[in-house]
Coordinates of C-alpha atoms in Angstrom, one line a residue:
M1 CA 97.7 14.6 -150.6
R2 CA 98.1 11.4 -148.1
S3 CA 96.2 9.5 -151.4
V4 CA 98.9 10.8 -153.8
A5 CA 102.5 9.2 -151.5
I6 CA 100.3 6.2 -151.2
I7 CA 99.5 5.4 -154.3
A8 CA 103.4 6.9 -155.7
G9 CA 104.9 5.0 -153.1
K10 CA 102.9 1.9 -154.5
E11 CA 104.3 3.2 -158.2
F12 CA 107.5 3.2 -157.2
R13 CA 107.8 0.1 -155.3
D14 CA 106.4 -1.3 -158.3
G15 CA 109.0 0.3 -160.1
L16 CA 111.7 -1.4 -158.0
R17 CA 110.2 -4.7 -158.3
N18 CA 110.5 -4.6 -162.5
R19 CA 113.3 -6.0 -164.1
W20 CA 113.0 -3.4 -167.0
V21 CA 113.9 -0.9 -164.4
V22 CA 116.9 -2.3 -162.8
A23 CA 118.0 -3.2 -166.4
T24 CA 118.3 0.2 -167.3
T25 CA 119.8 1.7 -164.2
C26 CA 122.3 -0.7 -165.6
L27 CA 122.1 0.3 -169.1
L28 CA 122.6 3.6 -167.6
A29 CA 125.8 3.1 -166.1
A30 CA 126.9 0.9 -168.4
L31 CA 126.6 3.6 -170.8
A32 CA 127.6 6.2 -168.8
L33 CA 131.1 5.2 -168.2
T34 CA 131.6 3.3 -171.3
L35 CA 131.4 7.5 -172.3
A36 CA 133.3 8.9 -169.5
F37 CA 136.8 6.2 -170.3
L38 CA 136.5 7.3 -173.4
G39 CA 135.5 11.2 -173.1
S40 CA 138.9 12.1 -174.4
A41 CA 138.8 10.1 -177.8
P42 CA 137.9 12.7 -180.5
T43 CA 141.2 13.8 -179.4
G44 CA 142.8 10.8 -180.5
E45 CA 143.1 9.7 -176.9
V46 CA 141.3 6.1 -174.9
R47 CA 141.5 7.3 -171.2
V48 CA 139.4 8.7 -168.6
G49 CA 138.9 12.6 -170.4
A50 CA 137.5 15.8 -168.2
L51 CA 134.5 15.7 -166.4
A52 CA 133.5 19.1 -168.6
V53 CA 134.1 16.4 -171.7
T54 CA 132.1 13.9 -170.2
I55 CA 129.0 16.1 -169.1
V56 CA 128.9 17.0 -172.7
S57 CA 128.6 13.5 -173.7
L58 CA 126.5 12.7 -171.3
S59 CA 124.2 14.7 -171.9
S60 CA 123.7 12.9 -175.6
L61 CA 123.2 10.5 -174.5
T62 CA 120.7 11.5 -171.8
I63 CA 118.4 13.5 -175.1
F64 CA 118.4 10.1 -176.9
L65 CA 117.9 7.7 -173.6
I66 CA 116.2 10.2 -171.4
P67 CA 113.0 10.8 -172.8
L68 CA 112.6 6.4 -174.6
I69 CA 112.5 5.5 -171.1
A70 CA 110.2 7.8 -169.6
L71 CA 107.7 7.2 -172.3
L72 CA 108.2 3.7 -171.8
L73 CA 107.5 3.9 -168.3
A74 CA 104.3 6.5 -169.1
Y75 CA 102.0 5.0 -172.3
D76 CA 100.3 2.1 -170.9
A77 CA 100.0 4.4 -166.8
V78 CA 95.7 4.9 -167.2
V79 CA 95.1 2.3 -170.4
G80 CA 97.1 0.2 -169.8
E81 CA 96.1 -0.2 -165.6
V82 CA 91.4 0.8 -167.7
D83 CA 92.3 -2.8 -170.2
R84 CA 93.4 -4.9 -166.6
G85 CA 90.1 -3.7 -164.9
T86 CA 92.9 -3.0 -161.6
M87 CA 92.1 1.1 -162.6
A88 CA 87.8 1.1 -161.4
L89 CA 89.2 -1.7 -159.2
L90 CA 91.3 1.7 -157.8
L91 CA 88.9 4.0 -157.9
T92 CA 86.3 2.3 -155.3
Y93 CA 88.7 4.3 -153.3
P94 CA 87.8 7.1 -151.6
V95 CA 90.5 8.6 -153.7
S96 CA 89.3 11.1 -156.3
R97 CA 91.1 10.6 -160.1
W98 CA 93.8 13.7 -160.3
E99 CA 94.9 11.9 -157.3
V100 CA 95.6 9.1 -158.7
M101 CA 97.3 10.7 -161.7
L102 CA 98.9 12.6 -159.3
G103 CA 100.2 10.1 -157.3
K104 CA 101.1 7.5 -160.4
F105 CA 103.4 10.6 -162.2
A106 CA 105.2 10.9 -158.8
G107 CA 106.0 7.1 -158.5
H108 CA 107.7 6.9 -162.0
V109 CA 109.7 10.4 -162.4
A110 CA 111.2 9.1 -158.8
I111 CA 111.4 5.5 -160.7
L112 CA 112.8 7.6 -163.4
A113 CA 115.3 9.5 -161.0
V114 CA 116.7 6.7 -158.9
A115 CA 118.1 5.1 -162.1
T116 CA 120.0 8.8 -163.3
L117 CA 120.9 9.8 -159.9
I118 CA 122.5 5.6 -159.6
G119 CA 123.6 4.9 -162.8
Y120 CA 125.2 8.5 -164.0
G121 CA 126.1 9.4 -160.8
I122 CA 128.5 5.6 -161.0
A123 CA 130.5 7.4 -163.9
G124 CA 130.8 10.6 -162.2
V125 CA 132.5 8.7 -159.3
T126 CA 134.6 6.8 -160.7
L127 CA 135.9 9.5 -162.4
E128 CA 136.4 11.6 -159.7
A129 CA 138.4 8.6 -158.0
V130 CA 140.9 8.0 -161.2
N131 CA 141.2 11.6 -161.9
G132 CA 141.0 13.4 -158.7
E133 CA 140.8 17.0 -159.7
G134 CA 137.9 18.2 -157.6
D135 CA 137.4 20.9 -160.1
T136 CA 134.3 22.4 -158.4
D137 CA 132.7 24.0 -161.3
A138 CA 132.6 20.7 -163.3
W139 CA 130.6 19.2 -160.3
Q140 CA 128.6 21.6 -160.0
A141 CA 127.8 21.6 -163.5
F142 CA 127.5 17.1 -163.6
A143 CA 125.0 18.3 -160.2
A144 CA 122.8 20.1 -163.2
M145 CA 123.1 17.9 -165.7
I146 CA 121.2 15.6 -163.7
G147 CA 118.8 17.3 -162.3
T148 CA 118.4 18.9 -165.9
S149 CA 117.9 15.1 -166.8
V150 CA 115.1 14.2 -164.2
L151 CA 113.6 17.3 -165.6
L152 CA 113.4 15.9 -169.5
G153 CA 112.4 13.0 -168.2
A154 CA 109.8 14.0 -166.3
A155 CA 108.7 16.0 -169.0
F156 CA 108.4 12.6 -171.5
V157 CA 106.0 11.3 -168.3
S158 CA 104.3 14.0 -168.5
I159 CA 103.8 13.5 -172.8
G160 CA 103.0 9.9 -172.0
Y161 CA 100.3 10.5 -170.1
L162 CA 98.8 12.1 -171.8
I163 CA 99.0 9.4 -174.5
S164 CA 97.5 6.8 -172.4
A165 CA 94.5 9.4 -171.4
A166 CA 93.7 10.4 -174.4
V167 CA 94.2 7.0 -176.1
R168 CA 91.9 3.8 -176.2
D169 CA 94.0 0.9 -175.9
R170 CA 97.5 -0.2 -174.9
G171 CA 99.3 -0.5 -178.8
T172 CA 98.1 2.4 -180.4
A173 CA 99.6 4.2 -176.9
G174 CA 103.0 2.6 -177.9
G175 CA 102.6 3.5 -181.4
I176 CA 102.1 7.2 -180.3
A177 CA 105.0 7.0 -178.0
I178 CA 107.9 6.1 -180.3
G179 CA 107.0 8.1 -182.4
V180 CA 107.0 11.1 -180.0
W181 CA 110.1 10.0 -179.3
L182 CA 111.2 10.1 -183.6
V183 CA 109.4 13.7 -184.0
F184 CA 111.2 15.4 -181.0
V185 CA 114.5 13.6 -180.7
L186 CA 115.3 13.0 -183.9
I187 CA 112.4 15.1 -186.5
Y188 CA 112.3 18.6 -185.5
D189 CA 116.5 19.3 -185.3
M190 CA 116.8 17.9 -188.7
A191 CA 113.7 20.1 -190.0
I192 CA 115.3 23.2 -188.3
L193 CA 119.1 23.3 -189.4
G194 CA 117.3 22.0 -193.2
I195 CA 115.2 25.3 -192.5
L196 CA 118.4 27.1 -191.2
V197 CA 119.7 26.7 -194.5
A198 CA 117.3 27.1 -197.3
D199 CA 115.8 29.9 -195.3
Q200 CA 119.4 32.2 -194.6
G201 CA 117.8 34.0 -191.9
R202 CA 115.1 35.7 -194.1
I203 CA 112.2 34.7 -191.6
L204 CA 113.3 32.5 -189.5
T205 CA 114.8 35.3 -187.1
A206 CA 116.9 34.6 -184.1
E207 CA 113.1 35.3 -182.4
R208 CA 111.7 32.4 -184.2
L209 CA 114.4 30.5 -183.9
N210 CA 114.2 30.6 -179.9
L211 CA 110.6 29.8 -180.0
L212 CA 110.9 27.0 -182.2
L213 CA 113.8 25.2 -179.9
M214 CA 111.3 26.0 -176.6
L215 CA 109.3 24.3 -178.1
N216 CA 111.2 20.9 -178.0
P217 CA 111.9 19.9 -174.6
T218 CA 115.4 17.9 -175.8
D219 CA 116.6 21.0 -177.5
A220 CA 115.6 23.0 -174.1
Y221 CA 117.4 20.1 -172.3
R222 CA 120.7 20.5 -174.8
L223 CA 120.7 24.3 -174.4
L224 CA 121.1 24.2 -170.9
N225 CA 123.8 22.0 -171.1
L226 CA 125.7 22.8 -173.3
T227 CA 126.1 26.8 -173.9
G228 CA 128.2 26.4 -170.8
F229 CA 131.0 25.3 -172.3
A230 CA 133.5 27.2 -174.4
N231 CA 134.9 24.2 -176.2
V232 CA 130.9 22.5 -177.1
S233 CA 131.5 23.0 -180.9
R234 CA 133.8 20.2 -181.0
F235 CA 131.0 18.1 -179.6
S236 CA 127.5 19.3 -180.1
G237 CA 126.8 20.4 -184.1
M238 CA 123.7 22.6 -182.2
A239 CA 127.0 24.4 -180.7
G240 CA 126.2 26.9 -183.7
I241 CA 122.4 27.1 -182.9
A242 CA 123.5 27.9 -179.0
S243 CA 125.3 30.9 -179.7
Q244 CA 122.3 32.1 -181.4
A245 CA 119.3 31.2 -179.4
N246 CA 121.4 33.5 -176.1
L247 CA 118.4 31.5 -173.8
A248 CA 118.9 33.0 -170.2
P249 CA 119.2 29.5 -168.3
S250 CA 116.4 30.8 -166.4
V251 CA 113.8 31.0 -169.5
L252 CA 115.4 27.3 -170.5
I253 CA 114.6 25.9 -166.4
A254 CA 110.9 27.8 -167.3
A255 CA 110.5 25.6 -170.7
L256 CA 111.3 22.9 -169.0
V257 CA 108.5 22.7 -166.4
A258 CA 105.6 23.9 -168.5
W259 CA 106.6 20.8 -170.3
V260 CA 106.4 18.9 -167.4
L261 CA 103.4 21.0 -166.7
A262 CA 101.1 21.6 -168.9
P263 CA 101.2 18.1 -170.9
L264 CA 100.5 16.3 -167.4
G265 CA 97.5 19.5 -166.9
L266 CA 95.4 17.7 -170.3
A267 CA 96.3 14.4 -168.3
T268 CA 94.0 14.8 -166.2
F269 CA 92.2 16.9 -167.4
L270 CA 91.1 14.3 -170.2
F271 CA 90.9 11.0 -167.6
A272 CA 89.5 12.9 -165.6
R273 CA 86.2 12.8 -167.9
K274 CA 87.5 9.4 -169.2
Q275 CA 84.8 7.1 -169.5
L276 CA 86.7 3.0 -168.4

């Protein structure tokens, strides 16, 4: 595993020198602070809202932004290095292909984790400094939201690696990555809601709905972070579906973990057979 750690460290250091990664961290912090200070806007008063409201707002932000950042980090992780010739050079060292894949994955997830922790952590600390509520339960939920945000990002890094290992040029990989983001973040839920309205519960039963929700990592994340709030229906259009789904947190976490492991495993398999 020493080779994996070395490769992960290299990817992480390269990420720290990347201005795009720094800009991403600043963007997360700025948007998180904005949502925190406008958290009570639905009531008509602009001020620092309750931490629970901020968690709901940041969860919605995460669903749109973290998958996009993760895909942009990962879509050329394999095909980009193959095009530049650096992958062939890397494989001349005594390192296996699965170690290269796992090391690069760990490095990219670490970059995403640091950006998320700093970006959202600044908002949480600022909120506590202004409000000083000291709500232990809310802080536990806030920490869980950050952890599951990183897990969601890891799932989309895995998907990005699968794309990168499956295609032969960066342009194609980038186009597919954007298409995947659009499907999972926007189109999928719109399609489910449309089917629910048209079906009226005749074919799409609660059990089938549960399966459909777990087939989208963003829905698993959304349910995991929003179903614990009694007033969530005021902030999320998924609240009604969440009340019908009745999925345990352990099941939702398992679904997210599966979304990390399955694409990464398939990407590793494809990379092992890829001709450089």
